[in-house]
Each structure stands twice: as structure tokens, then as C-alpha cells.
Amino acid sequence: MHLEARRAQILDAARSCFARHGYEGATVRRLEQAAGLSRGTIFHHFRDKESLFLALAEQDAAQMAAVVAEHGLVQVMRDLLDGGPAETVSWLGTRLEVSRRLRTDPAFRAGWNQHSAPLVVATRERLQRQLDAGVLREDVPLDVVAAYLELVFEGLISHLAKGLPTDHFGAVLDLVESGLRR
């Protein structure tokens, strides 16, 4: 159990460090300071900085997949809007680094696709259950609905990253949901 607690401590500190400094700026020294641990301790749990970052991204994807499975991707977006400044900045920082690295790093992209699969699967399964239950509109293919939700999600992330106001975003998400219902 001690190993799990130490790993969680490292992940929490790394999330804060990556959010504050970005991937490149989160040096090993800064990671040590944030965690209050030595480099040896940190890298006993994680092979390198890349694997530490991927572990964070995988953790986020798993948490989002659990919410998606139960409540849908729009709920993930609502949670992001309602999470409060500290939680939003921390998660958003990691997510923005993922987006940047997906665009610029082919090796990272390959690894990320494996780690993000649970979120994709959860979204598709949730949409299929909604379709089977007669809740989701039938005139739009499921793949198009999934792509639409992904686009809205990425747009929300971009909007938050720019620090723009989100005053009406609850109503926007209501509109997204009502547009997909039967």
C-alpha cells in the first residue's frame, strides 16, 4: 500500500508541475521539488519523465471514461466547467500538453492512442446504449455523433485555454444534448 500512496503522491505533484511549467519546463529538478522526493524515488516508480506524463494522461482518460460510461461526454464537459479554478487549471494543463504533443510528436501520438482507447470505447458504448434505449436520435450515424461530441469537447478545451468567459456554456451544453436527443 505504501508504494501506491507514493505513486499517487508523485502523480499529484507531477500534475501540478506539468500544469504550471508545461512538459519541457517540468524539469526533473522541478518534479523533485514539487513532490518533495529525490529523482531516484520518482524514477523508481516511473521509467522517465515521458512515462510519468503518460501515466497522468492515462489516469485522466480513465477518470473521464468512467464518467462517460455513466453519464456521457457532455457530463465530462460540465464537470470541467464546474470543477473550480485549481482543478480546471491542473487538468487543463495536462490536456493542453497532450494536445500539443499529439500534434508535434509522432512517437507520443502512438503511445497516446493506446492510452486513450478506454475513453473512445466508453463514448461509443454510451452512445450505443442511448441509441438502443431510444434516447439518441437515429437520423445521424453514431460515428458522426461521436465526432461531433469530440469536436465540442476539444473546442471547450481551447476556449478554456484562452481564458475566455464561459458564462453561457451550461446553456450551450444543454443545446448540444437536446440536439442529439430524439
JSON list of N, CA, C and O in Angstrom, two decimals, residues 18 22 26 31 38 59 65 72 78 100 113 119 127 133-135 174:
[
{"chain": "A", "resi": 18, "resn": "PHE", "atom": "N", "xyz": [3.50, 19.90, -14.27]},
{"chain": "A", "resi": 18, "resn": "PHE", "atom": "CA", "xyz": [3.26, 19.96, -15.72]},
{"chain": "A", "resi": 18, "resn": "PHE", "atom": "C", "xyz": [2.28, 21.08, -16.05]},
{"chain": "A", "resi": 18, "resn": "PHE", "atom": "O", "xyz": [2.43, 21.78, -17.05]},
{"chain": "A", "resi": 22, "resn": "GLY", "atom": "N", "xyz": [4.45, 23.32, -18.09]},
{"chain": "A", "resi": 22, "resn": "GLY", "atom": "CA", "xyz": [4.43, 22.62, -19.37]},
{"chain": "A", "resi": 22, "resn": "GLY", "atom": "C", "xyz": [5.37, 21.42, -19.32]},
{"chain": "A", "resi": 22, "resn": "GLY", "atom": "O", "xyz": [6.10, 21.23, -18.35]},
{"chain": "A", "resi": 26, "resn": "ALA", "atom": "N", "xyz": [8.82, 21.34, -17.01]},
{"chain": "A", "resi": 26, "resn": "ALA", "atom": "CA", "xyz": [8.76, 20.48, -15.82]},
{"chain": "A", "resi": 26, "resn": "ALA", "atom": "C", "xyz": [10.03, 19.65, -15.77]},
{"chain": "A", "resi": 26, "resn": "ALA", "atom": "O", "xyz": [10.04, 18.46, -16.07]},
{"chain": "A", "resi": 31, "resn": "LEU", "atom": "N", "xyz": [10.30, 18.64, -10.73]},
{"chain": "A", "resi": 31, "resn": "LEU", "atom": "CA", "xyz": [9.49, 17.49, -10.30]},
{"chain": "A", "resi": 31, "resn": "LEU", "atom": "C", "xyz": [9.91, 17.05, -8.89]},
{"chain": "A", "resi": 31, "resn": "LEU", "atom": "O", "xyz": [9.05, 16.74, -8.06]},
{"chain": "A", "resi": 38, "resn": "SER", "atom": "N", "xyz": [13.33, 12.58, -3.99]},
{"chain": "A", "resi": 38, "resn": "SER", "atom": "CA", "xyz": [14.53, 12.54, -4.82]},
{"chain": "A", "resi": 38, "resn": "SER", "atom": "C", "xyz": [14.19, 12.00, -6.20]},
{"chain": "A", "resi": 38, "resn": "SER", "atom": "O", "xyz": [13.19, 11.30, -6.39]},
{"chain": "A", "resi": 59, "resn": "GLN", "atom": "N", "xyz": [-4.37, 8.32, -16.50]},
{"chain": "A", "resi": 59, "resn": "GLN", "atom": "CA", "xyz": [-5.24, 8.49, -15.33]},
{"chain": "A", "resi": 59, "resn": "GLN", "atom": "C", "xyz": [-6.43, 9.38, -15.68]},
{"chain": "A", "resi": 59, "resn": "GLN", "atom": "O", "xyz": [-7.57, 9.06, -15.34]},
{"chain": "A", "resi": 65, "resn": "ALA", "atom": "N", "xyz": [-13.36, 8.30, -18.79]},
{"chain": "A", "resi": 65, "resn": "ALA", "atom": "CA", "xyz": [-14.09, 7.14, -19.31]},
{"chain": "A", "resi": 65, "resn": "ALA", "atom": "C", "xyz": [-15.14, 6.66, -18.32]},
{"chain": "A", "resi": 65, "resn": "ALA", "atom": "O", "xyz": [-16.25, 6.28, -18.71]},
{"chain": "A", "resi": 72, "resn": "GLY", "atom": "N", "xyz": [-22.09, 10.20, -19.80]},
{"chain": "A", "resi": 72, "resn": "GLY", "atom": "CA", "xyz": [-21.86, 10.75, -21.13]},
{"chain": "A", "resi": 72, "resn": "GLY", "atom": "C", "xyz": [-20.76, 11.80, -21.17]},
{"chain": "A", "resi": 72, "resn": "GLY", "atom": "O", "xyz": [-20.35, 12.35, -20.15]},
{"chain": "A", "resi": 78, "resn": "ARG", "atom": "N", "xyz": [-19.34, 19.33, -18.48]},
{"chain": "A", "resi": 78, "resn": "ARG", "atom": "CA", "xyz": [-19.97, 20.06, -17.38]},
{"chain": "A", "resi": 78, "resn": "ARG", "atom": "C", "xyz": [-19.07, 20.04, -16.14]},
{"chain": "A", "resi": 78, "resn": "ARG", "atom": "O", "xyz": [-18.90, 21.06, -15.47]},
{"chain": "A", "resi": 100, "resn": "ARG", "atom": "N", "xyz": [-0.78, 19.38, -27.61]},
{"chain": "A", "resi": 100, "resn": "ARG", "atom": "CA", "xyz": [0.42, 19.89, -28.27]},
{"chain": "A", "resi": 100, "resn": "ARG", "atom": "C", "xyz": [1.33, 18.76, -28.71]},
{"chain": "A", "resi": 100, "resn": "ARG", "atom": "O", "xyz": [1.81, 18.72, -29.83]},
{"chain": "A", "resi": 113, "resn": "ASN", "atom": "N", "xyz": [-2.52, 7.04, -28.31]},
{"chain": "A", "resi": 113, "resn": "ASN", "atom": "CA", "xyz": [-3.66, 6.33, -28.89]},
{"chain": "A", "resi": 113, "resn": "ASN", "atom": "C", "xyz": [-3.98, 5.07, -28.10]},
{"chain": "A", "resi": 113, "resn": "ASN", "atom": "O", "xyz": [-5.15, 4.73, -27.92]},
{"chain": "A", "resi": 119, "resn": "LEU", "atom": "N", "xyz": [-11.39, 5.81, -23.25]},
{"chain": "A", "resi": 119, "resn": "LEU", "atom": "CA", "xyz": [-12.32, 6.93, -23.38]},
{"chain": "A", "resi": 119, "resn": "LEU", "atom": "C", "xyz": [-13.11, 6.83, -24.67]},
{"chain": "A", "resi": 119, "resn": "LEU", "atom": "O", "xyz": [-14.33, 7.04, -24.69]},
{"chain": "A", "resi": 127, "resn": "LEU", "atom": "N", "xyz": [-23.00, 5.96, -26.26]},
{"chain": "A", "resi": 127, "resn": "LEU", "atom": "CA", "xyz": [-23.87, 6.39, -27.36]},
{"chain": "A", "resi": 127, "resn": "LEU", "atom": "C", "xyz": [-24.71, 5.24, -27.88]},
{"chain": "A", "resi": 127, "resn": "LEU", "atom": "O", "xyz": [-25.90, 5.42, -28.17]},
{"chain": "A", "resi": 133, "resn": "ALA", "atom": "N", "xyz": [-31.72, 2.58, -26.32]},
{"chain": "A", "resi": 133, "resn": "ALA", "atom": "CA", "xyz": [-32.79, 2.95, -25.38]},
{"chain": "A", "resi": 133, "resn": "ALA", "atom": "C", "xyz": [-33.79, 3.92, -26.02]},
{"chain": "A", "resi": 133, "resn": "ALA", "atom": "O", "xyz": [-34.79, 4.27, -25.39]},
{"chain": "A", "resi": 134, "resn": "GLY", "atom": "N", "xyz": [-33.51, 4.34, -27.25]},
{"chain": "A", "resi": 134, "resn": "GLY", "atom": "CA", "xyz": [-34.42, 5.25, -27.93]},
{"chain": "A", "resi": 134, "resn": "GLY", "atom": "C", "xyz": [-34.28, 6.70, -27.49]},
{"chain": "A", "resi": 134, "resn": "GLY", "atom": "O", "xyz": [-35.16, 7.52, -27.75]},
{"chain": "A", "resi": 135, "resn": "VAL", "atom": "N", "xyz": [-33.19, 7.03, -26.84]},
{"chain": "A", "resi": 135, "resn": "VAL", "atom": "CA", "xyz": [-32.97, 8.38, -26.36]},
{"chain": "A", "resi": 135, "resn": "VAL", "atom": "C", "xyz": [-32.24, 9.23, -27.40]},
{"chain": "A", "resi": 135, "resn": "VAL", "atom": "O", "xyz": [-32.50, 10.42, -27.55]},
{"chain": "A", "resi": 174, "resn": "ASP", "atom": "N", "xyz": [-26.50, 22.31, -22.82]},
{"chain": "A", "resi": 174, "resn": "ASP", "atom": "CA", "xyz": [-27.91, 21.90, -22.90]},
{"chain": "A", "resi": 174, "resn": "ASP", "atom": "C", "xyz": [-28.35, 21.78, -24.37]},
{"chain": "A", "resi": 174, "resn": "ASP", "atom": "O", "xyz": [-29.05, 20.84, -24.74]}
]
